[in-house]
XYZ file of C-alpha atoms in Angstrom:
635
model
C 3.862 -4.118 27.795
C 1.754 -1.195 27.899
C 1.309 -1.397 31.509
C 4.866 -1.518 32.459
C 4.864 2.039 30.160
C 2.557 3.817 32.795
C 4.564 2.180 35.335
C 7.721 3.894 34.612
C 5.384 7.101 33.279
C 4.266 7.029 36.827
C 7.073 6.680 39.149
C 9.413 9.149 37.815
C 8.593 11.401 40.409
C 8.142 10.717 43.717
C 6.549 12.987 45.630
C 5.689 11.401 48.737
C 8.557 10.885 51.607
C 8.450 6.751 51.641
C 10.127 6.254 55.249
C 7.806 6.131 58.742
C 10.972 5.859 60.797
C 12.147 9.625 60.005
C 9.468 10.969 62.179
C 10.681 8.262 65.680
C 6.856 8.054 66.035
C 3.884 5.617 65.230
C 1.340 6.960 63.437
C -1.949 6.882 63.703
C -4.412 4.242 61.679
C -5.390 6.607 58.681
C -2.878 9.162 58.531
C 0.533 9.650 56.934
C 3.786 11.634 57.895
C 5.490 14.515 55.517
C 8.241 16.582 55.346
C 8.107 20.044 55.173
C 9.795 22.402 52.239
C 10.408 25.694 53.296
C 11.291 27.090 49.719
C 7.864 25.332 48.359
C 4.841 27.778 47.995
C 1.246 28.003 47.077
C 0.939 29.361 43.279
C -1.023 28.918 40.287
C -1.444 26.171 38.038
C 1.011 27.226 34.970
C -1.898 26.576 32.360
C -2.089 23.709 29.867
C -0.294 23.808 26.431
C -2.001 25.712 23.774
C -2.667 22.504 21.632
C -2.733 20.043 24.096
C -5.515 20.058 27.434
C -4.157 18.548 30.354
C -4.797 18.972 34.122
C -7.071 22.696 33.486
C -10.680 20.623 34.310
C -9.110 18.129 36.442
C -7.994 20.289 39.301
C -10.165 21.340 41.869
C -8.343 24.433 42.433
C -6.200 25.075 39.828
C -5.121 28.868 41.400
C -3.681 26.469 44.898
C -1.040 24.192 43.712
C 1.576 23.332 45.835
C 4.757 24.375 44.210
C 8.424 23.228 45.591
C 11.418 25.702 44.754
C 9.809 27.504 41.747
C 7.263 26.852 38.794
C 10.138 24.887 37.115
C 8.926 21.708 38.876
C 5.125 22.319 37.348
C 6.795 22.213 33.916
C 8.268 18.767 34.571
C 5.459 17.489 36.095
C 3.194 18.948 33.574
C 5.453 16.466 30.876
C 5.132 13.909 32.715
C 1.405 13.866 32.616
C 1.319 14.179 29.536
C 3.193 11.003 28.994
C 0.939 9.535 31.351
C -2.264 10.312 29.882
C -0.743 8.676 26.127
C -0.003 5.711 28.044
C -3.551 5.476 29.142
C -4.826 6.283 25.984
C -4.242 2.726 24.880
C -5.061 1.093 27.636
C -8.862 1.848 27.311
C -9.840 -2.057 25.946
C -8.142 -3.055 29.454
C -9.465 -0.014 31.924
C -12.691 1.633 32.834
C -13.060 5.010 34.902
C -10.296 5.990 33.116
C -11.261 9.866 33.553
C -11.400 9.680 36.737
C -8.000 7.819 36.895
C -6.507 10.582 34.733
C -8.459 13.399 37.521
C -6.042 11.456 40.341
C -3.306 11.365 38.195
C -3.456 15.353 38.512
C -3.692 15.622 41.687
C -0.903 13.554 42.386
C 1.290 15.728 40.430
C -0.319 19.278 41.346
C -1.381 18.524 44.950
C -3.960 21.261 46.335
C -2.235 23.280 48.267
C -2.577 24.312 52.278
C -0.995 27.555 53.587
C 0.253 27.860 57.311
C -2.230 31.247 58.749
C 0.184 33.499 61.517
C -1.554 32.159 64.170
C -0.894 28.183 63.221
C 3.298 29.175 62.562
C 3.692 32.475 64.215
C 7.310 32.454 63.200
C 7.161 31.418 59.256
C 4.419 30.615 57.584
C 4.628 27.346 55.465
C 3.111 25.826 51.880
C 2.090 22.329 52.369
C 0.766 19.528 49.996
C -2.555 17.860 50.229
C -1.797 14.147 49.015
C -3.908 12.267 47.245
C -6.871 10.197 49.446
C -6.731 6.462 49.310
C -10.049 6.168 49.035
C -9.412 7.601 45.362
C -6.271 5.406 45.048
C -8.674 2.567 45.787
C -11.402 3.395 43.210
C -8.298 3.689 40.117
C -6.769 0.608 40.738
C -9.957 -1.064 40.777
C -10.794 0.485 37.226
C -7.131 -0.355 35.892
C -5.325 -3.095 38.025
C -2.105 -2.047 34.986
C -2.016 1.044 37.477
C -1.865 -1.099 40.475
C 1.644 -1.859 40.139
C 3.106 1.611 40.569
C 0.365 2.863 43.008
C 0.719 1.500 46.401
C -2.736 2.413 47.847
C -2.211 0.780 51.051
C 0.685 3.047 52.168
C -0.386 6.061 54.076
C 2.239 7.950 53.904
C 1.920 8.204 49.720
C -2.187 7.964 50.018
C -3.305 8.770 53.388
C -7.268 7.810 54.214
C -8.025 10.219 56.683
C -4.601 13.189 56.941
C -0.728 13.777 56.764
C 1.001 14.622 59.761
C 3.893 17.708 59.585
C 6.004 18.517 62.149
C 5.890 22.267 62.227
C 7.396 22.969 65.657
C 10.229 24.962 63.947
C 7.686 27.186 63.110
C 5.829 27.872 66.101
C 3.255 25.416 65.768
C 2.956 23.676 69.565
C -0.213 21.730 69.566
C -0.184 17.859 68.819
C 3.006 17.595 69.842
C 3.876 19.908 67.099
C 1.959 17.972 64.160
C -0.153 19.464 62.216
C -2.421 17.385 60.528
C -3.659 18.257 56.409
C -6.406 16.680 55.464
C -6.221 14.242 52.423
C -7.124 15.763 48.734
C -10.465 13.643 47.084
C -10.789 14.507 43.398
C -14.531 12.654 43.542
C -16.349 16.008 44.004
C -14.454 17.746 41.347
C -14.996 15.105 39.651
C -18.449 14.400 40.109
C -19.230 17.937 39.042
C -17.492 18.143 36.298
C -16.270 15.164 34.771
C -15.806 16.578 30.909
C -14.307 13.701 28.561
C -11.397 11.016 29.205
C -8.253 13.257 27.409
C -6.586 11.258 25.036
C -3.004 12.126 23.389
C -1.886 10.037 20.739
C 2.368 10.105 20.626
C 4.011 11.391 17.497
C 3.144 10.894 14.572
C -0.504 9.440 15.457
C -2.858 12.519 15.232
C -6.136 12.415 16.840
C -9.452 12.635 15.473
C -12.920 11.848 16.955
C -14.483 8.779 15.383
C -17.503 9.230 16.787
C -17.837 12.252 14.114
C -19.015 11.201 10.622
C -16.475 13.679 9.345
C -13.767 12.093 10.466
C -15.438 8.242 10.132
C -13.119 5.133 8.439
C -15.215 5.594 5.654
C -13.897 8.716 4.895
C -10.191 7.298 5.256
C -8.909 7.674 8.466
C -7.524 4.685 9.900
C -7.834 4.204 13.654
C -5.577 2.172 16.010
C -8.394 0.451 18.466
C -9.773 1.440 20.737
C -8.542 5.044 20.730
C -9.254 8.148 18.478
C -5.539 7.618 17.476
C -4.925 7.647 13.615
C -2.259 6.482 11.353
C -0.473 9.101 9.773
C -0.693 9.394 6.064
C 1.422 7.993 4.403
C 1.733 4.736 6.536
C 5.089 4.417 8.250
C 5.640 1.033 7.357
C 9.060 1.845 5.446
C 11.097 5.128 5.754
C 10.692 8.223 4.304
C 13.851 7.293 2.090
C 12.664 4.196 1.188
C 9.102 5.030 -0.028
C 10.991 8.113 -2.405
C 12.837 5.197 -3.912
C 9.279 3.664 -4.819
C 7.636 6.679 -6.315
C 10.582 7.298 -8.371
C 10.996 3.885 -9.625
C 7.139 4.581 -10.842
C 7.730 7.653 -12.395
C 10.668 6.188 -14.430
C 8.898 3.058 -15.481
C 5.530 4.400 -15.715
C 6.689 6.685 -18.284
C 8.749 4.534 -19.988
C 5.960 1.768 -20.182
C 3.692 4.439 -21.365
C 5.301 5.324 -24.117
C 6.356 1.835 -24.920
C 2.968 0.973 -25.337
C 1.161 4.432 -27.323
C 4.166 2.452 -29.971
C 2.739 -0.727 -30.175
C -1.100 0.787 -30.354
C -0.162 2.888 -32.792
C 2.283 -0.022 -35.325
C -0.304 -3.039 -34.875
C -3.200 -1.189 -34.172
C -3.901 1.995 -36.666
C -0.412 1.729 -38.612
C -0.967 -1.938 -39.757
C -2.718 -2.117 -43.150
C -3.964 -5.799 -42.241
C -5.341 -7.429 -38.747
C -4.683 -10.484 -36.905
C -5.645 -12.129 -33.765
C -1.638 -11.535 -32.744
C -1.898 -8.160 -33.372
C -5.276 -7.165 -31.566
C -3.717 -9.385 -28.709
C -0.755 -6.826 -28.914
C -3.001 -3.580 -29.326
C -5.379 -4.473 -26.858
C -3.070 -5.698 -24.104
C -0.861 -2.409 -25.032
C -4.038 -0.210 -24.483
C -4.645 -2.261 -21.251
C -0.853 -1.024 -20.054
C -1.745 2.528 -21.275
C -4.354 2.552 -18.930
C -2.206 1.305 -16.033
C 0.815 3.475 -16.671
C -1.626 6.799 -17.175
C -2.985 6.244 -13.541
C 0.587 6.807 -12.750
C 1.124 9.457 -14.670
C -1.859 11.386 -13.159
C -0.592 10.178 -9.412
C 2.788 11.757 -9.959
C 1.176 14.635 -11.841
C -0.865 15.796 -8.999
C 1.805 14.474 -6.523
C 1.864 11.161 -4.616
C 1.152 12.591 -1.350
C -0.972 15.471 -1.784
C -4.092 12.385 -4.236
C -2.986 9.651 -1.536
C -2.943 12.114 1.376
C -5.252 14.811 0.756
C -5.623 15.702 4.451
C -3.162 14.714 7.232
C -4.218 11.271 8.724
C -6.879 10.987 5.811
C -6.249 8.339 3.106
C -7.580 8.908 0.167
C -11.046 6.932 -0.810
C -13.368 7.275 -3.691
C -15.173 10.662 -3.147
C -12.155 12.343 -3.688
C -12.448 12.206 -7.539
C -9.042 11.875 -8.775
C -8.250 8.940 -6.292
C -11.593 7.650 -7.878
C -10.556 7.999 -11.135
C -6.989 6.951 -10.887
C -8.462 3.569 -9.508
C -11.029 3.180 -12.140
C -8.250 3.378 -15.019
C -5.729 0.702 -13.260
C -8.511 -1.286 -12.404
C -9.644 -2.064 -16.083
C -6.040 -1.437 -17.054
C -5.091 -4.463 -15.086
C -8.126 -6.333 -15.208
C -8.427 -6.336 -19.573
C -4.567 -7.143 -19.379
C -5.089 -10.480 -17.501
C -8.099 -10.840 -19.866
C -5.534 -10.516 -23.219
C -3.025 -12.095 -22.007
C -4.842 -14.840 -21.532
C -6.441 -14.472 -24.790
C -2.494 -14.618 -26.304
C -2.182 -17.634 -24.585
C -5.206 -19.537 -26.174
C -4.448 -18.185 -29.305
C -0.791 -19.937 -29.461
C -2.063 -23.203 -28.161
C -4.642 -23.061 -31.209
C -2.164 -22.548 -33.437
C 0.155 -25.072 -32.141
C -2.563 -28.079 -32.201
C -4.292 -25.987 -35.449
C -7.809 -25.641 -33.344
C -9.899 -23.396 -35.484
C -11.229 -20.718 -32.792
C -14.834 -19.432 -32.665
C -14.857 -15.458 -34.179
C -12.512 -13.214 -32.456
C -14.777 -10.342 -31.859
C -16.153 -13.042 -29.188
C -12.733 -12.736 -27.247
C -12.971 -8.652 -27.858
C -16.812 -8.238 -26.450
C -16.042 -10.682 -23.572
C -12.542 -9.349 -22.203
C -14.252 -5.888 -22.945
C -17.749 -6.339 -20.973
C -16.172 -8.512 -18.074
C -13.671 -5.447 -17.718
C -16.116 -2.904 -17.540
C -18.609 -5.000 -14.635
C -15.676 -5.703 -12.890
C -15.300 -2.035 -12.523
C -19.073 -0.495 -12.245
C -19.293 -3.003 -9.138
C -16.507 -1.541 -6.832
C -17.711 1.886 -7.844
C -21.501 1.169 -7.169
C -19.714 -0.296 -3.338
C -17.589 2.892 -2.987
C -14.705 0.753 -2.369
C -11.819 2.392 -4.257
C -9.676 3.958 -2.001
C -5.665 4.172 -1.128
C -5.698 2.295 1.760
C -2.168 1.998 4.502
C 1.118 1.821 2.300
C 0.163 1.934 -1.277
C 0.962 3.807 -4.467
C -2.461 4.186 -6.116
C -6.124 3.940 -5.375
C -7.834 0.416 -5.760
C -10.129 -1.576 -4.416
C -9.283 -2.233 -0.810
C -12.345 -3.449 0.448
C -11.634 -7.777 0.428
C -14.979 -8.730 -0.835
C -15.135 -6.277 -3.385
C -11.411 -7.444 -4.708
C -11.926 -11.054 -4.553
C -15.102 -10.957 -6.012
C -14.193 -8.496 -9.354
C -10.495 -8.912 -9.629
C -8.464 -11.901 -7.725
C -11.252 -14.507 -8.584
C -11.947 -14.355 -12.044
C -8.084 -13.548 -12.700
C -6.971 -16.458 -10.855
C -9.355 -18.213 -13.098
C -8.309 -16.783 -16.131
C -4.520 -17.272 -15.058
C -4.902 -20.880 -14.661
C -6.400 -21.212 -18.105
C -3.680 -19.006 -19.308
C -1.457 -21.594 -17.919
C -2.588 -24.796 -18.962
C -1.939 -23.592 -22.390
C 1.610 -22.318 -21.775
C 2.202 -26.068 -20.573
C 0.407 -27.616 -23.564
C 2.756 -25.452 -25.781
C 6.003 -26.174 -23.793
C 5.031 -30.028 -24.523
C 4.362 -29.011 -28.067
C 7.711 -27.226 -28.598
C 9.330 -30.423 -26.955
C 7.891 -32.764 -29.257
C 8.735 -30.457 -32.191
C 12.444 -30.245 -30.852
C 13.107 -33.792 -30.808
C 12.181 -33.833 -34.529
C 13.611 -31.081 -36.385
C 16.597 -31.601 -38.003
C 19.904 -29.613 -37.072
C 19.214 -27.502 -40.310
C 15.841 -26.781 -39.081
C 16.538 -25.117 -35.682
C 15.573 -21.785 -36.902
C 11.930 -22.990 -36.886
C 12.034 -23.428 -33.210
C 14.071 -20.458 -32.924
C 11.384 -18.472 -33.690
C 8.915 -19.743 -31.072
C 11.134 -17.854 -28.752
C 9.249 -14.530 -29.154
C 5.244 -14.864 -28.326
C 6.127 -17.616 -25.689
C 8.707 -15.458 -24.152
C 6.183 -12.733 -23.875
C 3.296 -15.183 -22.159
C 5.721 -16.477 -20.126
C 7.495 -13.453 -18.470
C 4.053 -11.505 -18.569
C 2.461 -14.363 -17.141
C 5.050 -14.905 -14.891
C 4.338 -11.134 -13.393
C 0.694 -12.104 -13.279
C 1.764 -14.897 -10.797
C 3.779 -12.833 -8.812
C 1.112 -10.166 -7.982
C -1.367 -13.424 -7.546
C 1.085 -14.732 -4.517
C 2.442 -11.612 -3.366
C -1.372 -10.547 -2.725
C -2.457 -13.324 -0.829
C 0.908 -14.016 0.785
C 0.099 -10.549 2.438
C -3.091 -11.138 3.518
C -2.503 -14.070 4.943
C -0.181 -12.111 7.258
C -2.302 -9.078 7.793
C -3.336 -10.808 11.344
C 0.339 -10.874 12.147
C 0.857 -7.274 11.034
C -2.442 -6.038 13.111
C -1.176 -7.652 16.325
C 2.546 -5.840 15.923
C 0.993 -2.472 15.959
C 1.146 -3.073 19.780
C 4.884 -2.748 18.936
C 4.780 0.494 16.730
C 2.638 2.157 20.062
C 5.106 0.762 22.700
C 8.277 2.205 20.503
C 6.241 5.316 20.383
C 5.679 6.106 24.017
C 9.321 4.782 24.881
C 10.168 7.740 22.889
C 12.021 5.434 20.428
C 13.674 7.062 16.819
C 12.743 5.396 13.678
C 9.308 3.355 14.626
C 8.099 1.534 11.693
C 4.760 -0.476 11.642
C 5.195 -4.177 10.593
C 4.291 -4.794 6.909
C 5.216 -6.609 3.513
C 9.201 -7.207 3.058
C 10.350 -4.131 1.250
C 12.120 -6.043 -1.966
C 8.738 -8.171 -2.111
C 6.728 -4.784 -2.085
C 8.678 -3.102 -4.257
C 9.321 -5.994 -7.056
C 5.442 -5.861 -6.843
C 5.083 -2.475 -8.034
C 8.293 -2.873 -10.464
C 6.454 -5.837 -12.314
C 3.354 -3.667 -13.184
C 5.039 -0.876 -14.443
C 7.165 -3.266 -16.789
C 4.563 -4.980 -18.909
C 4.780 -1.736 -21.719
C 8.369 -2.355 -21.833
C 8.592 -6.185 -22.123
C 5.953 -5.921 -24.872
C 7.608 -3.275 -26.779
C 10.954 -5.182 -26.540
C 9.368 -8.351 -27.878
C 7.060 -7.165 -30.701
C 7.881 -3.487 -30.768
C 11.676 -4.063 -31.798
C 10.717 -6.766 -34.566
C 11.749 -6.769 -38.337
C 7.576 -6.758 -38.576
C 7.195 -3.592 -36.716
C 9.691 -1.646 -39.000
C 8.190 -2.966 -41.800
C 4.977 -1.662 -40.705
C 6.169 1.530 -39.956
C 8.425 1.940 -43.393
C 4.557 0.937 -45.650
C 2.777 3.033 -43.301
C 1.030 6.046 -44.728
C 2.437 8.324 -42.098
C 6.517 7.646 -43.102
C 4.873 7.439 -46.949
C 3.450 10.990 -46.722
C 4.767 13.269 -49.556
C 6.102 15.821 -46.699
C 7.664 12.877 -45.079
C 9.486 10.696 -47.168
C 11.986 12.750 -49.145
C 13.245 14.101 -45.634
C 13.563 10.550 -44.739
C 15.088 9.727 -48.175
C 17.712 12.874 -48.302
C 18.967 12.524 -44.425
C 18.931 8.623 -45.381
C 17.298 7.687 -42.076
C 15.135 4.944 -43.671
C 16.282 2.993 -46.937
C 13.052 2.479 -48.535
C 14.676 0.600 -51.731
C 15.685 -2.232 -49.033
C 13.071 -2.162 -47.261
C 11.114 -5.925 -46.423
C 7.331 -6.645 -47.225
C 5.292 -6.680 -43.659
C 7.930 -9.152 -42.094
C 7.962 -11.332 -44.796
C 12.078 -10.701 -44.878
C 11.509 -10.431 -48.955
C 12.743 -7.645 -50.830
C 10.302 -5.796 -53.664
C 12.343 -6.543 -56.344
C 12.275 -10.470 -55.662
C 9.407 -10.284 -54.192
C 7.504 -11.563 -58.062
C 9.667 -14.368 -57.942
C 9.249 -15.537 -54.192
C 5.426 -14.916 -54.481
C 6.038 -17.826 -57.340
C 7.760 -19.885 -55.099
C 5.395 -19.940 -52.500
C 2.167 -21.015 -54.818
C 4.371 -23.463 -56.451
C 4.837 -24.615 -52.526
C 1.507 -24.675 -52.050
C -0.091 -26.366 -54.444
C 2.523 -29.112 -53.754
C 1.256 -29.200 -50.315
C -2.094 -29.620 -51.554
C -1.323 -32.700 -53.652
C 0.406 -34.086 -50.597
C -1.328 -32.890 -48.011
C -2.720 -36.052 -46.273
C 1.298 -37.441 -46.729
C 2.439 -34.263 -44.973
C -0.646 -33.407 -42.097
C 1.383 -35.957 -39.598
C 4.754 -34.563 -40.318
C 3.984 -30.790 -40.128
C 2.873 -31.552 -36.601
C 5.429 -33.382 -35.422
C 8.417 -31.454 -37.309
C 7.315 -27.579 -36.870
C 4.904 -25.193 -35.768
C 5.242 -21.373 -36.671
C 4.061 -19.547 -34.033
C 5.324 -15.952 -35.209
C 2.860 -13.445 -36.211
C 3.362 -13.423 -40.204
C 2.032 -10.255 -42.650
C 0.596 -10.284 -45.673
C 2.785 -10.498 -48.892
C 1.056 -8.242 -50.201
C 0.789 -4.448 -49.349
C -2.401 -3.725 -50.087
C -4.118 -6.557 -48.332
C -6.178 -5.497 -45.139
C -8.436 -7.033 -41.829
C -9.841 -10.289 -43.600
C -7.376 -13.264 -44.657
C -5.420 -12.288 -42.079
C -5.271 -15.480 -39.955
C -6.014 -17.541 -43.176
C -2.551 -16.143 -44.495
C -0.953 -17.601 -41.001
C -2.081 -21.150 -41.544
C -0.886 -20.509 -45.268
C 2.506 -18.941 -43.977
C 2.379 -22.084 -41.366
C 2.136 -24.935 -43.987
C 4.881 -23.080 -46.863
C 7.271 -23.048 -43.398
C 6.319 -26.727 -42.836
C 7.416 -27.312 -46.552
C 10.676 -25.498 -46.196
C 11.615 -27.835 -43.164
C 10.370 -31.255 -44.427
C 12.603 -30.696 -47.733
């Protein structure tokens, strides 16, 4: 396809006369016939563009170019080698010589020109072209047979080996029957003595950089089409301009949003809450994971997406460019310790369910914390954070690096995440088939915590496929850049590189940015949380409350005990009730183990009773919460 480009590149002028009859004559074996222009004239070469080098060391006299009408025609021509020279740009994996192709190429279009003397055409003197030798004709389709099919080397009247014959007996010429011969033009000694570097141009909105220099090297974040100096402009055009504004304000909405979403739940399960439970670090730790995520945003959009993913034009952003560093450090972990708790979550409600005691929690805390932080010094040891083509933030993009530290060992911890979500939905099943109709509130409120594994989990899987769904089509992507170029030199509007389907891509980014909110909706909006926040020390503060109390925002006289539901003036007589429940379940306890299993499980996270009560008893106080629920049911 790229072949039939410099076809068309080259045959839009023609400057040779392609008819041997015209002249009534047969020519001799080496030598071609021409027609003469009497407007043309000898004149300089008009100069190459300011930013662009053309034909200026390619001509072996650029002061004598043959020039038909006016310099108007040089201007043309001078386009059309331009056009020319892009096509051959990318067809350097297919061509050799190709400098010396491109030194022909400029003499085709600005032909050396040959002035009549008085004494040759006593009554006008005359411009003539010099055409192009085949002998050089020869030598650059040899080196590119792609150019062979719009260069005809074997006619002489286009590439003459030896001359081309001109009738100039109108002009007083009367020897050779009134042909003057002009010798053919060889751009091998020009050549030869100057051959300077192949020119490459790279169409809109490539840019061109030498590779060869370490400051413009891959590793520095320019992206090169093969085998030319051509590199992708920053930001990738796989989508439209319109399209990838619709992404970076979709961040900046949700980013923000999950942001603050989740400084909420850090700050009611985490410092606000007077007691601790493995629910609640779950919460505060996989909220400080999102945090993490949502500030990388934050920063992104801060500085501007462009200006820390493009900090140069053509140059992606990579690791030594510190915020694009740092911005990839904090998602990394972010997203990393999120899999990590939210796996964590899900082992936790599959112990409860089948009442597995669990080893110390602080194990789960040093593990998900210490894997997080290796994942993390590894990549940044490798260098490999960087933006990459078509992405809103810094990661890791180099594919050992990323499979090693993040896709592995989440896909691992994924799959355990998900054999417990199974092993619950089959416990919830069993329970369902059991419970009375008056009991349906117990399974009601299994809705919350396995809601939140599921749809977080659920993301988790999405980003899993969507990943390696693109890279196993990052072949077919590579080999459609040949598209992309060919739109580019056909001058076509709108070129887009092939890449990831646009809803995929975007639902991508959408689920990251939503984990804050989905959390905050679940636990943040809970009876629990308000309780928290209404015994808190902050709301309780003595130049809090009665502002509270006289704009009655919060009624602190009906106000529950840590999500118990109770209210403080019953709550003598309910504490009562529940030892009274409790010892009964003692007495009966071997009676009751097989129907408490079978009947209901309470898998929401339950407070204390009792205000004052802090870190340890917490999970003890579940099971207890868990068995005066199983009481309430089996009665």
């Amino acid at each position: 396809m790229l072949n039939k480009i410099i076809i068309l590149k080259l045959l839009l002028i023609v400057l040779i006369v392609n008819n041997n009859k015209i002249f009534g004559l047969n020519l001799p074996d080496g030598y071609g016939a021409g027609l003469v222009d009497p407007t043309a004239t000898c004149s300089n070469y008009i100069g190459d563009p300011i930013d662009q080098p053309l034909c200026n060391e390619k001509l072996p006299n650029n002061k004598n170019i043959y020039t038909s009408k006016n310099l108007t025609i040089q201007y043309i021509n001078q386009i059309i080698v331009e056009k020319t020279f892009t096509s051959l740009t990318f067809l350097q994996s297919k061509c050799s010589d190709l400098n010396f192709a491109e030194f022909g190429i400029c003499d085709i279009y600005f032909p050396p020109c040959f002035q009549t003397p008085a004494t040759l055409t006593p009554i006008k003197s005359v411009s003539l072209p010099q055409r192009l030798c085949q002998s050089a004709c020869i030598r650059m389709v040899e080196n590119c047979p792609s150019l062979g099919e719009s260069l005809n080397c074997s006619d002489p009247l286009k590439f003459p080996r030896i001359a081309t014959l001109y009738n100039l007996t109108a002009y007083g010429f009367q020897g050779n029957g009134g042909f003057y011969p002009v010798a053919c033009s060889d751009p091998l000694t020009a050549f030869e003595s100057n051959p300077g570097e192949m020119i490459e141009i790279c169409p809109s909105p490539l840019l061109l950089f030498n590779s060869s220099d370490p400051k413009y090297s891959a590793d520095r974040g320019y992206t090169y089409l093969p085998p030319t100096n051509c590199v992708i402009p920053c930001v990738a055009p796989i989508y439209t301009e319109k399209k990838w504004h619709q992404m970076y304000n979709m961040s900046k909405i949700l980013s923000t949003i999950s942001f603050v979403c989740s400084i909420y739940n850090v700050l009611t399960f985490g410092i606000l809450n007077h007691r601790r439970s493995k629910y609640n670090y779950c919460i505060t730790f996989f909220s400080a994971s999102v945090i993490l995520i949502t500030l990388m945003d934050i920063v992104t959009y801060g500085i501007g997406y462009e200006k820390l993913l493009c900090p140069e034009p053509g140059r992606f952003a990579v690791q030594s460019d510190v915020s694009c560093g740092a911005t990839g450090a904090l998602f990394h972990i972010g997203i990393t310790n999120g899999v990590f708790w939210w796996t964590t979550m899900s082992i936790c409600l599959f112990a409860v369910v089948k009442r597995i005691k669990l080893f110390d929690f602080r194990y789960f805390i040093i593990f998900n914390t210490t894997a997080s932080l290796i994942s993390v010094i590894i990549p940044l040891a490798g260098n490999a954070f960087m933006a990459g083509t078509g992405s809103l933030a810094c990661w890791i993009r180099k594919t050992w690096y990323v499979n090693g530290v993040f896709w592995i060992p989440c896909g691992i911890s994924l799959t355990i995440g998900s054999v417990c979500i199974i092993l619950v939905i089959y416990e919830i099943y069993k329970i369902s088939k059991n419970v009375s109709t008056k009991d349906n509130r117990m399974i009601l409120l299994q809705i919350k915590p396995f809601l939140c594994v599921t749809l977080v989990g659920g993301s988790f899987y999405y980003l899993f496929i969507f990943n390696f769904d693109n890279e196993s089509h990052s072949s077919e992507y590579k080999e459609k850049v040949v598209d992309y170029v060919m739109c580019l030199l056909s001058d076509g509007k709108d070129c887009l590189m092939a890449g990831p389907n646009y809803a995929a891509y975007f639902i991508f980014y959408f689920f990251i940015r939503l984990f804050g909110i989905t959390f905050f909706c679940i636990y943040g909006t809970s009876q629990n949380a308000r309780d928290i926040w209404i015994h808190s020390k902050l709301l309780n503060h003595p130049n809090i409350k009665p502002f509270l109390l006289k704009y009655n925002i919060i009624n602190f006289n009906s106000m529950t005990h840590y999500g118990s539901g109770t209210n403080p003036t019953s709550n003598s007589k309910n504490s009562k009730n529940n030892q009274n429940n409790n010892n009964n379940n003692n007495n009966n306890n071997s009676k009751k183990q097989n129907e408490f299993e079978s009947k209901t499980i309470e898998l929401e996270v339950y407070e204390s009773n009792t205000k004052g009560e802090t870190t340890r008893g917490g999970d003890e106080e579940e099971e207890s919460n868990i068995n005066s629920a199983s009481n309430t049911s089996s009665e």
